[in-house]
Short mmCIF file of C-alpha atoms in Angstrom, two decimals:
data_model
loop_
_atom_site.label_atom_id
_atom_site.label_comp_id
_atom_site.label_asym_id
_atom_site.label_seq_id
_atom_site.Cartn_x
_atom_site.Cartn_y
_atom_site.Cartn_z
CA MET O 1 55.50 15.37 8.77
CA SER O 2 54.26 15.16 4.98
CA GLU O 3 52.18 18.24 4.02
CA GLN O 4 51.38 16.73 0.35
CA ALA O 5 47.85 17.50 -0.22
CA ILE O 6 45.38 14.37 -0.62
CA ILE O 7 43.27 15.74 -3.06
CA ASP O 8 44.55 18.48 -5.60
CA ILE O 9 41.36 21.02 -7.41
CA LYS O 10 43.00 22.60 -9.56
CA GLN O 11 41.65 25.36 -12.12
CA VAL O 12 37.59 23.27 -11.91
CA SER O 13 34.82 25.14 -13.39
CA LYS O 14 31.45 24.13 -14.25
CA ARG O 15 28.81 24.84 -16.65
CA TYR O 16 25.09 23.41 -16.44
CA LYS O 17 22.69 24.08 -19.35
CA VAL O 18 19.39 25.18 -18.32
CA SER O 19 16.97 26.38 -21.16
CA ASN O 20 20.16 26.19 -24.02
CA GLU O 21 22.10 28.97 -21.77
CA ALA O 22 25.22 27.69 -20.01
CA LEU O 23 24.84 28.60 -16.48
CA LEU O 24 28.25 28.42 -14.93
CA VAL O 25 28.03 26.53 -11.36
CA LEU O 26 32.07 26.73 -10.21
CA ASP O 27 34.04 28.89 -11.75
CA SER O 28 37.83 28.12 -11.95
CA LEU O 29 38.69 26.53 -8.01
CA ASN O 30 41.51 26.27 -6.45
CA LEU O 31 41.94 23.79 -3.51
CA SER O 32 44.27 21.74 -1.90
CA VAL O 33 42.69 19.59 1.06
CA LYS O 34 45.09 17.61 3.54
CA PRO O 35 45.36 14.49 4.86
CA GLY O 36 43.39 13.52 7.68
CA GLU O 37 42.07 16.89 8.09
CA PHE O 38 38.71 17.79 8.72
CA LEU O 39 37.02 19.65 5.98
CA SER O 40 33.88 22.62 6.09
CA ILE O 41 32.53 23.63 2.64
CA VAL O 42 29.53 26.11 3.80
CA GLY O 43 28.05 28.69 1.61
CA ALA O 44 24.86 29.83 0.45
CA SER O 45 21.90 27.81 -2.39
CA GLY O 46 23.68 27.93 -5.77
CA CYS O 47 27.14 28.30 -4.55
CA GLY O 48 27.63 24.70 -6.22
CA LYS O 49 29.38 22.89 -3.05
CA SER O 50 27.23 19.94 -3.98
CA THR O 51 28.73 20.12 -7.53
CA LEU O 52 32.03 20.26 -6.17
CA LEU O 53 31.14 16.99 -3.83
CA ARG O 54 29.91 15.55 -7.18
CA LEU O 55 33.02 15.73 -8.81
CA LEU O 56 35.08 14.75 -6.10
CA THR O 57 33.21 11.45 -6.45
CA GLY O 58 33.49 10.76 -9.68
CA LEU O 59 29.78 10.62 -9.88
CA ASP O 60 30.19 13.65 -12.65
CA ALA O 61 32.43 13.90 -15.22
CA ASP O 62 32.11 16.86 -17.13
CA TYR O 63 34.15 19.39 -16.19
CA ASP O 64 37.36 21.90 -17.06
CA GLY O 65 40.42 21.41 -14.84
CA GLU O 66 41.81 18.72 -12.97
CA ILE O 67 40.45 16.72 -10.04
CA LYS O 68 43.49 14.74 -8.07
CA VAL O 69 43.58 12.34 -5.63
CA ARG O 70 46.87 11.19 -4.36
CA GLY O 71 48.57 13.03 -7.55
CA GLU O 72 46.23 10.82 -9.63
CA ARG O 73 43.32 11.87 -11.87
CA VAL O 74 39.81 11.37 -10.28
CA VAL O 75 38.05 8.64 -13.09
CA GLY O 76 34.64 8.09 -12.08
CA THR O 77 34.26 6.71 -8.67
CA SER O 78 36.46 4.69 -5.91
CA LEU O 79 35.72 2.47 -3.03
CA ASP O 80 38.26 4.87 -1.74
CA ARG O 81 36.09 7.69 -1.50
CA GLY O 82 33.01 7.25 0.22
CA ILE O 83 29.66 9.34 0.33
CA VAL O 84 27.23 10.32 2.54
CA PHE O 85 23.82 11.54 1.12
CA GLN O 86 21.13 14.15 2.17
CA GLU O 87 18.69 11.58 2.20
CA HIS O 88 19.98 8.61 3.57
CA ARG O 89 19.19 6.15 0.96
CA LEU O 90 18.89 3.33 1.93
CA PHE O 91 18.07 0.82 0.02
CA PRO O 92 14.23 0.32 1.51
CA TRP O 93 13.74 -3.86 1.06
CA LEU O 94 17.28 -4.77 2.58
CA THR O 95 18.03 -4.79 6.56
CA VAL O 96 20.78 -2.00 7.78
CA LYS O 97 23.00 -4.71 8.01
CA GLN O 98 22.81 -5.74 4.39
CA ASN O 99 22.28 -1.77 3.38
CA VAL O 100 25.90 -1.27 4.91
CA GLY O 101 27.30 -4.20 3.62
CA LEU O 102 26.33 -3.51 0.40
CA GLY O 103 29.51 -0.79 0.49
CA LEU O 104 31.55 -3.93 0.80
CA GLN O 105 30.16 -5.68 -2.62
CA ASN O 106 32.89 -5.27 -4.60
CA SER O 107 35.60 -5.20 -2.08
CA THR O 108 38.21 -7.73 -2.59
CA TRP O 109 38.08 -8.81 0.94
CA SER O 110 37.32 -12.23 2.47
CA GLN O 111 33.94 -13.09 3.58
CA GLU O 112 35.34 -12.96 7.39
CA LYS O 113 37.22 -9.53 7.08
CA LYS O 114 33.72 -7.94 5.19
CA GLN O 115 31.66 -9.37 7.95
CA LYS O 116 33.84 -8.17 10.45
CA ALA O 117 33.87 -4.36 8.68
CA VAL O 118 30.21 -4.28 9.01
CA ASP O 119 29.66 -5.17 12.89
CA ASP O 120 32.93 -3.24 13.49
CA HIS O 121 30.80 -0.01 11.60
CA ILE O 122 27.43 -0.99 12.92
CA ALA O 123 28.77 -0.53 15.78
CA LEU O 124 30.62 2.75 15.97
CA VAL O 125 27.96 4.39 14.53
CA GLY O 126 25.61 3.23 17.57
CA LEU O 127 23.65 1.00 15.71
CA ASN O 128 24.18 -1.98 17.51
CA GLY O 129 21.14 -3.97 18.48
CA PHE O 130 19.17 -2.37 14.73
CA GLU O 131 21.44 -5.29 12.44
CA GLY O 132 17.80 -6.81 11.29
CA ALA O 133 15.68 -3.49 11.12
CA PHE O 134 14.50 -2.36 7.79
CA PRO O 135 14.96 1.66 6.80
CA HIS O 136 11.73 2.13 7.19
CA GLN O 137 11.88 0.30 10.62
CA LEU O 138 13.96 3.48 11.44
CA SER O 139 14.29 7.51 13.01
CA GLY O 140 15.92 9.57 10.61
CA GLY O 141 18.68 9.48 12.26
CA MET O 142 19.15 6.53 12.72
CA ALA O 143 19.09 5.75 9.14
CA GLN O 144 21.51 8.23 8.40
CA ARG O 145 23.73 7.24 11.26
CA ALA O 146 22.91 3.44 8.57
CA ALA O 147 24.47 5.29 6.03
CA ILE O 148 27.64 6.63 7.46
CA ALA O 149 28.15 3.06 8.79
CA ARG O 150 27.90 2.81 5.08
CA GLY O 151 30.57 5.51 3.32
CA LEU O 152 32.84 3.84 6.27
CA VAL O 153 32.71 0.43 6.14
CA ASN O 154 35.42 -0.11 3.23
CA GLN O 155 37.60 2.28 5.07
CA PRO O 156 37.97 4.83 2.61
CA SER O 157 40.31 7.43 2.90
CA ILE O 158 38.39 9.90 2.61
CA LEU O 159 35.12 11.00 3.19
CA LEU O 160 32.65 13.18 1.37
CA LEU O 161 29.60 13.95 2.88
CA ASP O 162 26.99 15.94 0.74
CA GLU O 163 24.62 18.03 3.85
CA PRO O 164 24.13 15.02 5.60
CA PHE O 165 21.79 16.64 8.48
CA GLY O 166 20.00 18.97 6.08
CA ALA O 167 16.62 16.72 6.61
CA LEU O 168 17.53 16.38 10.64
CA ASP O 169 15.98 18.11 12.99
CA ALA O 170 17.58 20.06 15.21
CA LEU O 171 18.46 18.11 18.37
CA THR O 172 19.29 14.84 16.15
CA ARG O 173 21.24 16.95 13.67
CA SER O 174 23.34 18.41 17.47
CA ARG O 175 24.14 14.65 18.50
CA LEU O 176 25.18 12.91 15.28
CA GLN O 177 27.85 16.56 14.49
CA GLN O 178 29.02 15.49 18.18
CA GLU O 179 29.04 11.41 16.46
CA LEU O 180 30.51 12.46 13.06
CA GLN O 181 33.47 14.22 15.38
CA ARG O 182 33.91 11.31 17.26
CA ILE O 183 33.59 8.95 14.36
CA TRP O 184 36.74 11.40 12.69
CA GLN O 185 38.92 11.26 14.97
CA ALA O 186 38.65 7.52 15.30
CA GLU O 187 38.94 6.62 11.54
CA LYS O 188 41.98 9.47 11.10
CA ILE O 189 40.34 9.58 7.57
CA THR O 190 40.17 12.86 5.40
CA LEU O 191 36.67 14.02 5.54
CA ILE O 192 35.05 16.43 3.59
CA LEU O 193 31.69 18.22 4.76
CA VAL O 194 28.87 20.36 2.43
CA THR O 195 26.76 22.26 4.44
CA HIS O 196 24.70 25.28 5.42
CA ASP O 197 24.54 25.28 8.99
CA VAL O 198 27.55 27.41 9.88
CA ASP O 199 27.33 26.45 13.40
CA GLU O 200 28.35 22.84 12.15
CA ALA O 201 30.93 23.72 9.81
CA VAL O 202 32.83 26.07 12.13
CA PHE O 203 32.29 23.49 14.60
CA LEU O 204 33.70 20.75 12.92
CA GLY O 205 36.26 21.93 10.30
CA ASP O 206 39.63 21.95 10.58
CA ARG O 207 39.77 24.65 8.01
CA VAL O 208 36.31 26.27 6.56
CA VAL O 209 36.05 27.03 2.98
CA VAL O 210 33.46 29.93 2.35
CA LEU O 211 31.98 30.01 -0.47
CA GLN O 212 29.93 32.79 -2.47
CA PRO O 213 27.67 30.90 -5.13
CA ARG O 214 27.40 32.10 -8.96
CA PRO O 215 29.30 31.37 -9.89
CA GLY O 216 30.74 29.54 -7.26
CA ARG O 217 33.84 30.74 -5.78
CA ILE O 218 36.58 30.63 -3.22
CA ARG O 219 35.49 33.66 -1.11
CA ARG O 220 37.60 32.65 2.19
CA ILE O 221 39.07 30.18 3.68
CA VAL O 222 39.64 30.21 7.50
CA ASP O 223 41.53 28.44 9.95
CA VAL O 224 40.06 26.75 12.59
CA ASP O 225 42.51 26.25 15.19
CA VAL O 226 40.51 24.97 18.09
CA PRO O 227 41.78 21.45 18.95
CA HIS O 228 39.33 18.69 19.29
CA PRO O 229 36.54 17.46 20.82
CA ARG O 230 35.33 20.76 20.94
CA ASP O 231 33.23 22.84 23.10
CA ARG O 232 30.17 24.10 20.56
CA ALA O 233 30.23 27.28 24.14
CA ASP O 234 34.69 28.15 23.39
CA PRO O 235 33.73 31.51 22.17
CA VAL O 236 37.39 31.24 19.44
CA LEU O 237 34.88 29.18 18.14
CA LYS O 238 31.81 31.58 18.60
CA GLY O 239 34.32 34.31 17.00
CA LEU O 240 34.98 32.48 13.63
CA THR O 241 31.42 32.15 13.50
CA GLU O 242 30.35 34.86 13.24
CA GLU O 243 33.22 35.76 11.19
CA VAL O 244 32.21 33.35 8.11
CA ARG O 245 28.48 33.99 8.88
CA GLY O 246 29.34 38.06 7.81
CA GLU O 247 31.17 36.42 4.60
CA ILE O 248 28.17 34.71 4.02
CA VAL O 249 25.62 37.19 4.86
CA ASN O 250 27.83 39.91 3.09
CA VAL O 251 27.97 38.66 -0.28
CA SER O 252 25.76 39.63 -3.21
CA PRO O 253 25.56 37.25 -6.23
CA ASN O 254 28.44 38.43 -9.12
CA MET N 1 17.72 7.64 23.81
CA SER N 2 14.75 9.14 22.48
CA GLU N 3 15.72 7.96 18.96
CA LEU N 4 15.33 4.41 20.23
CA LEU N 5 11.97 5.36 21.14
CA ALA N 6 11.28 6.05 17.78
CA ILE N 7 11.53 2.40 16.47
CA GLU N 8 7.74 1.36 15.40
CA ALA N 9 6.74 -1.38 17.95
CA PRO N 10 3.54 -3.18 16.89
CA PRO N 11 0.91 -2.19 19.31
CA ALA N 12 0.42 -4.30 22.07
CA VAL N 13 -1.78 -6.56 22.24
CA GLU N 14 -2.89 -9.10 24.31
CA ALA N 15 -3.41 -12.75 22.95
CA ALA N 16 -6.18 -12.85 20.96
CA SER N 17 -9.10 -15.23 21.11
CA TRP N 18 -9.97 -17.41 17.73
CA TRP N 19 -13.19 -15.41 17.15
CA GLN N 20 -11.39 -12.37 17.01
CA ARG N 21 -8.38 -13.74 15.30
CA HIS N 22 -10.69 -14.63 12.26
CA ALA N 23 -12.45 -10.82 11.83
CA ALA N 24 -11.56 -10.64 9.20
CA ALA N 25 -12.45 -13.59 7.15
CA ARG N 26 -15.59 -13.46 8.83
CA ARG N 27 -16.20 -9.95 7.57
CA GLY N 28 -15.47 -10.82 3.52
CA LEU N 29 -17.98 -14.20 4.45
CA VAL N 30 -21.37 -11.07 5.13
CA VAL N 31 -22.14 -10.67 1.44
CA PRO N 32 -21.30 -14.22 0.51
CA GLY N 33 -23.59 -15.96 2.86
CA LEU N 34 -26.58 -12.40 2.22
CA VAL N 35 -25.74 -13.77 -1.84
CA LEU N 36 -26.76 -17.59 -0.24
CA LEU N 37 -29.66 -15.95 1.68
CA VAL N 38 -31.33 -14.26 -1.64
CA TRP N 39 -30.72 -17.35 -4.03
CA THR N 40 -32.30 -19.75 -1.37
CA ILE N 41 -35.21 -17.47 -0.56
CA ALA N 42 -35.45 -17.09 -4.48
CA THR N 43 -35.75 -20.04 -5.34
CA HIS N 44 -37.81 -21.40 -2.47
CA TYR N 45 -40.62 -19.31 -2.73
CA GLY N 46 -41.44 -19.36 -6.45
CA LEU N 47 -39.39 -15.78 -7.25
CA VAL N 48 -37.79 -16.54 -9.78
CA ASN N 49 -38.81 -19.24 -12.68
CA LYS N 50 -37.34 -22.88 -11.78
CA HIS N 51 -36.61 -23.91 -14.96
CA LEU N 52 -33.18 -20.57 -15.02
CA VAL N 53 -32.65 -20.85 -11.44
CA ALA N 54 -31.77 -24.35 -9.21
CA LYS N 55 -31.78 -24.60 -5.65
CA PRO N 56 -28.73 -24.61 -3.71
CA GLU N 57 -29.53 -28.07 -2.53
CA LYS N 58 -29.76 -29.46 -5.76
CA VAL N 59 -26.20 -27.70 -6.25
CA ILE N 60 -25.14 -29.06 -3.54
CA GLU N 61 -26.65 -32.62 -5.00
CA ARG N 62 -24.89 -31.49 -7.97
CA ALA N 63 -21.41 -31.38 -6.51
CA ILE N 64 -21.48 -34.75 -4.64
CA LYS N 65 -22.94 -36.92 -7.82
CA GLU N 66 -19.91 -35.50 -10.06
CA ILE N 67 -17.76 -35.61 -7.46
CA SER N 68 -18.47 -39.28 -6.79
CA GLU N 69 -18.25 -39.94 -10.91
CA GLY N 70 -15.43 -38.12 -10.92
CA GLY N 71 -16.71 -35.54 -13.52
CA LEU N 72 -15.47 -32.61 -11.01
CA PHE N 73 -12.53 -33.45 -10.11
CA VAL N 74 -11.55 -34.43 -13.88
CA ASN N 75 -12.79 -31.14 -15.34
CA LEU N 76 -11.36 -29.29 -12.58
CA LEU N 77 -8.35 -30.69 -12.92
CA ALA N 78 -8.27 -30.09 -16.83
CA SER N 79 -8.46 -26.34 -16.20
CA VAL N 80 -6.50 -25.77 -13.08
CA GLN N 81 -3.48 -27.79 -15.40
CA ARG N 82 -3.67 -25.53 -18.67
CA ASP N 83 -4.72 -22.77 -16.22
CA LEU N 84 -0.85 -22.68 -14.41
CA ILE N 85 0.76 -23.50 -17.95
CA GLY N 86 -0.66 -21.06 -19.93
CA PHE N 87 -0.37 -18.02 -16.61
CA ALA N 88 3.94 -20.15 -16.36
CA LEU N 89 4.36 -19.06 -20.34
CA GLY N 90 2.75 -15.92 -20.46
CA ALA N 91 5.10 -14.50 -17.14
CA VAL N 92 7.75 -15.43 -18.29
CA ALA N 93 7.51 -13.98 -21.48
CA GLY N 94 6.07 -11.94 -19.37
CA ILE N 95 8.40 -10.69 -17.63
CA ALA N 96 11.13 -10.66 -20.40
CA PHE N 97 10.19 -8.47 -22.44
CA GLY N 98 8.22 -6.22 -19.77
CA GLY N 99 12.10 -6.22 -18.52
CA LEU N 100 13.10 -4.65 -22.26
CA LEU N 101 11.55 -2.65 -22.29
CA GLY N 102 11.61 -1.04 -19.21
CA VAL N 103 16.55 -1.98 -19.21
CA SER N 104 16.46 -0.67 -23.35
CA ARG N 105 15.24 2.66 -24.18
CA LEU N 106 15.90 1.30 -28.23
CA PHE N 107 13.23 -1.95 -27.61
CA ASP N 108 10.94 0.19 -26.36
CA ARG N 109 11.04 2.81 -29.18
CA LEU N 110 10.95 -0.14 -31.56
CA LEU N 111 8.66 -2.32 -29.16
CA GLY N 112 6.24 -0.54 -27.08
CA PRO N 113 4.44 1.46 -29.66
CA THR N 114 3.55 -2.14 -31.79
CA PHE N 115 2.83 -3.99 -28.36
CA HIS N 116 0.22 -0.56 -26.43
CA ALA N 117 -1.41 -1.07 -29.98
CA ALA N 118 -2.11 -4.64 -29.73
CA LYS N 119 -3.24 -4.47 -26.12
CA GLN N 120 -6.23 -2.62 -26.99
CA VAL N 121 -7.33 -5.40 -28.43
CA ALA N 122 -9.69 -7.55 -25.81
CA MET N 123 -8.89 -10.09 -25.15
CA PHE N 124 -11.47 -12.22 -26.64
CA ALA N 125 -11.29 -10.58 -30.23
CA TRP N 126 -7.79 -13.20 -30.41
CA ILE N 127 -10.09 -16.01 -30.13
CA PRO N 128 -11.22 -16.39 -34.05
CA LEU N 129 -7.78 -15.22 -34.95
CA MET N 130 -6.61 -18.62 -33.18
CA SER N 131 -9.26 -21.16 -33.77
CA VAL N 132 -8.03 -20.88 -37.61
CA TRP N 133 -4.83 -20.60 -36.89
CA LEU N 134 -4.44 -23.05 -33.94
CA GLY N 135 -7.23 -24.94 -34.30
CA THR N 136 -9.59 -25.26 -30.64
CA GLY N 137 -6.73 -27.69 -29.27
CA GLU N 138 -5.29 -27.56 -25.86
CA GLN N 139 -2.33 -25.78 -27.69
CA ALA N 140 -4.39 -22.91 -28.61
CA LYS N 141 -6.36 -22.24 -25.49
CA ILE N 142 -2.98 -22.54 -22.90
CA VAL N 143 -1.81 -20.13 -26.24
CA PHE N 144 -4.85 -17.58 -25.56
CA ILE N 145 -4.31 -18.00 -21.57
CA ALA N 146 -0.67 -17.17 -22.11
CA VAL N 147 -1.71 -14.25 -24.07
CA ALA N 148 -4.06 -12.61 -21.51
CA ALA N 149 -1.81 -12.83 -18.63
CA PHE N 150 1.26 -11.43 -20.53
CA TYR N 151 -0.40 -7.76 -20.49
CA PRO N 152 -0.36 -6.68 -17.44
CA ILE N 153 3.07 -8.86 -16.39
CA VAL N 154 4.36 -6.78 -19.22
CA VAL N 155 3.14 -3.13 -18.63
CA ASN N 156 3.99 -3.20 -14.44
CA THR N 157 6.97 -5.42 -14.91
CA GLN N 158 7.97 -2.45 -17.78
CA GLU N 159 6.57 0.36 -14.90
CA GLY N 160 8.74 -1.10 -12.40
CA ILE N 161 12.06 -1.04 -13.71
CA GLU N 162 11.02 1.99 -15.39
CA SER N 163 10.27 4.10 -12.08
CA VAL N 164 13.75 2.78 -10.57
CA ALA N 165 14.91 5.54 -7.68
CA ARG N 166 18.06 7.15 -9.65
CA GLU N 167 18.79 8.02 -5.98
CA HIS N 168 19.36 4.27 -5.69
CA ILE N 169 21.35 3.56 -8.73
CA GLU N 170 23.76 6.69 -7.96
CA VAL N 171 24.43 4.68 -5.10
CA ALA N 172 25.13 1.44 -6.34
CA ARG N 173 27.53 3.55 -8.28
CA ALA N 174 28.88 5.22 -5.52
CA PHE N 175 30.26 1.84 -4.82
CA ASP N 176 31.55 0.95 -8.27
CA TYR N 177 28.94 -1.44 -8.94
CA THR N 178 29.18 -2.66 -13.06
CA ARG N 179 26.13 -2.44 -15.23
CA TRP N 180 24.69 -5.44 -14.96
CA GLN N 181 25.28 -5.39 -10.61
CA ILE N 182 22.57 -2.67 -10.38
CA VAL N 183 20.10 -4.00 -13.02
CA ARG N 184 20.57 -7.62 -10.78
CA LYS N 185 20.36 -5.59 -6.92
CA VAL N 186 19.28 -2.18 -7.63
CA VAL N 187 16.70 -2.41 -10.26
CA PHE N 188 15.65 -5.40 -10.12
CA PRO N 189 14.08 -5.45 -6.49
CA SER N 190 13.43 -2.06 -6.89
CA ALA N 191 11.13 -3.30 -9.60
CA LEU N 192 9.46 -6.25 -7.76
CA PRO N 193 6.80 -4.45 -6.21
CA SER N 194 5.33 -3.44 -9.34
CA ILE N 195 6.42 -7.32 -11.31
CA PHE N 196 4.25 -8.61 -7.78
CA ALA N 197 1.56 -7.27 -8.45
CA GLY N 198 1.32 -7.16 -12.17
CA VAL N 199 1.75 -11.78 -11.88
CA HIS N 200 -1.26 -11.22 -9.75
CA THR N 201 -3.44 -9.02 -12.05
CA GLY N 202 -1.98 -11.51 -14.53
CA LEU N 203 -3.38 -14.78 -12.47
CA ILE N 204 -6.65 -13.15 -12.31
CA TYR N 205 -6.75 -12.80 -15.92
CA ALA N 206 -5.42 -15.87 -16.91
CA TRP N 207 -8.27 -17.49 -14.42
CA LEU N 208 -10.45 -15.62 -16.78
CA GLY N 209 -9.14 -16.35 -19.93
CA THR N 210 -9.38 -20.14 -18.75
CA ILE N 211 -13.25 -20.09 -18.12
CA GLY N 212 -13.35 -18.37 -21.80
CA ALA N 213 -11.01 -20.70 -23.69
CA GLU N 214 -12.96 -23.40 -22.61
CA TYR N 215 -16.39 -21.82 -23.39
CA LEU N 216 -14.97 -20.30 -26.54
CA LEU N 217 -12.36 -23.64 -28.35
CA SER N 218 -14.83 -25.96 -27.01
CA PRO N 219 -14.07 -29.29 -27.28
CA GLY N 220 -11.98 -30.31 -24.10
CA PHE N 221 -12.65 -30.80 -20.42
CA GLY N 222 -13.20 -27.89 -18.05
CA ILE N 223 -15.42 -26.49 -15.95
CA GLY N 224 -16.45 -24.26 -19.12
CA ASN N 225 -16.76 -27.39 -20.27
CA LEU N 226 -18.70 -28.79 -17.11
CA MET N 227 -21.00 -25.79 -17.87
CA ILE N 228 -21.57 -25.40 -21.93
CA GLU N 229 -22.97 -29.85 -21.20
CA GLY N 230 -25.20 -28.06 -18.48
CA ARG N 231 -26.89 -25.19 -20.53
CA GLU N 232 -27.30 -27.61 -23.60
CA SER N 233 -29.24 -29.64 -21.57
CA LEU N 234 -31.42 -26.85 -19.48
CA GLN N 235 -29.15 -28.67 -16.08
CA MET N 236 -29.19 -24.80 -14.28
CA ASP N 237 -27.45 -27.27 -10.84
CA LYS N 238 -24.27 -27.83 -13.15
CA VAL N 239 -24.32 -24.88 -14.70
CA LEU N 240 -25.03 -22.81 -11.09
CA LEU N 241 -21.98 -25.35 -9.19
CA GLY N 242 -19.75 -24.07 -12.39
CA VAL N 243 -20.15 -20.97 -11.27
CA VAL N 244 -19.19 -21.36 -7.63
CA VAL N 245 -16.50 -23.42 -8.65
CA VAL N 246 -14.91 -20.86 -11.18
CA GLY N 247 -15.51 -18.48 -8.12
CA LEU N 248 -13.92 -20.18 -5.04
CA VAL N 249 -10.97 -21.23 -7.45
CA GLY N 250 -10.52 -17.94 -8.37
CA ALA N 251 -10.84 -16.61 -4.40
CA ALA N 252 -7.74 -19.25 -3.96
CA ILE N 253 -6.06 -18.01 -6.72
CA ASN N 254 -5.64 -14.46 -5.05
CA LEU N 255 -5.32 -15.78 -1.20
CA LEU N 256 -1.99 -17.28 -2.19
CA ALA N 257 -0.66 -14.51 -4.80
CA SER N 258 -1.66 -11.87 -2.06
CA ARG N 259 0.08 -13.98 0.65
CA LEU N 260 2.91 -14.76 -1.17
CA GLU N 261 3.57 -10.89 -2.38
CA GLN N 262 3.01 -9.87 1.70
CA TYR N 263 5.88 -12.34 2.29
CA VAL N 264 8.16 -11.63 0.03
CA LEU N 265 7.35 -7.51 0.24
CA ARG N 266 7.41 -7.61 3.62
CA TRP N 267 9.71 -5.19 4.03
CA ARG N 268 7.17 -2.85 2.47
CA VAL N 269 4.91 -0.55 4.62
CA THR N 270 1.87 -0.44 2.96
CA ALA N 271 -1.10 2.57 3.38
CA PHE N 272 -2.92 -0.62 3.61
CA GLU N 273 -1.18 -1.86 6.72
CA ALA N 274 -0.92 1.56 8.12
CA ARG N 275 -4.70 1.49 8.16
CA GLN N 276 -4.35 -0.89 11.09
#
């Protein structure tokens, strides 16, 4: 089995200009992402995890170092790397079906293939029956599901999620975490989830990257060797969760 | 599933009777009804100078006379025609110019300040200049109407385009949209509510401008001209007929514009609807 990394992050640093001073947000990060793995990135606010995700999507091209996907440098965005943001960011003037379909705007597939992809992914996230609804008619959880469908409709090999459940209530969050696990197993893609929720990170991830803030550095990478689908009550998971939480809480900004 | 219940179903409504369904229209007619009542009482009981205010039934008589002799329709048609032509010109130019100011920062810096300064000049102050440059013919009136509609449409179009959510543009970028695709598929639909608001205001100003143009650039046909005739021969019934017609056409334009807006922008939930 080829263990060649699908994503290679080498010595990546990012600076922001704040009031004429350069603020170092990420400091020489090195990370390899294995194909098909579920990678969680967790850390306190200000650790640069969302920034890292934006660099991976290609929305931001201003950084030092190298980011490669399958050996090729990341230059701008790509349909092969889907993204789900913290807000659903559905277009209010489009229905659910049209919103999911907008991911296929620049796809080279045939009309039938596109139609099928939209229908399949709406079914995948459990929104059957709501194809014609407008975003204002959906609950937060449903809108976020639609956003996930939109992110997956191109069948990208990598899906990036930036605190996708942060704006939802605890019950919905819990349910959507299960959904995400199910979707990941069904689609067999590489998933990178950025979150500040330690339980979520350990419950879902095969590996958990702990970032420490100011400047953002990898503090530790924790392997979660528990087979999917997982049980939240599993003592091994609980133990690892506490371990990771300890890593975050004990960090003082340097 | 609790999430399914979060869909807002419209409140359960039993089939409302015709009377109930037109409650809003009834309420809208209360003030005009009161005005009619006061007008009738004032003229019939000599509370106002009868040479200055004609009785309502006299206005109706005049209306019937003008309709049967064809005068009213000729004038109304002339007014509505130049209103629509002038508005169309002003709207197309307005959306184009407003779009340009909104999309291009360079053009905004170059042309914006001059435009905003010119906007401060009251609409009717352009009349003397226009009558010298363009005379008092149809052309001058249509240009004036177009200018009247132009300003609010430019302002609203520019504002609509400038307030497009950065978050939505990022989504489009993440899906490899070209710059042109972003303008067509994100910026324009996002700005449409504002553009509609501008168009709606433009329609109102255009109608105002039409009557104004007829009044101030006088020779020709039109409701404004009807009113001038009435004033010059002190036929107050004609003048008041003109007023009523101007009001009715204005109300009709407003209603049509609202309905169109509601239909095109039905994806919105406005505070108005929430109030129901």
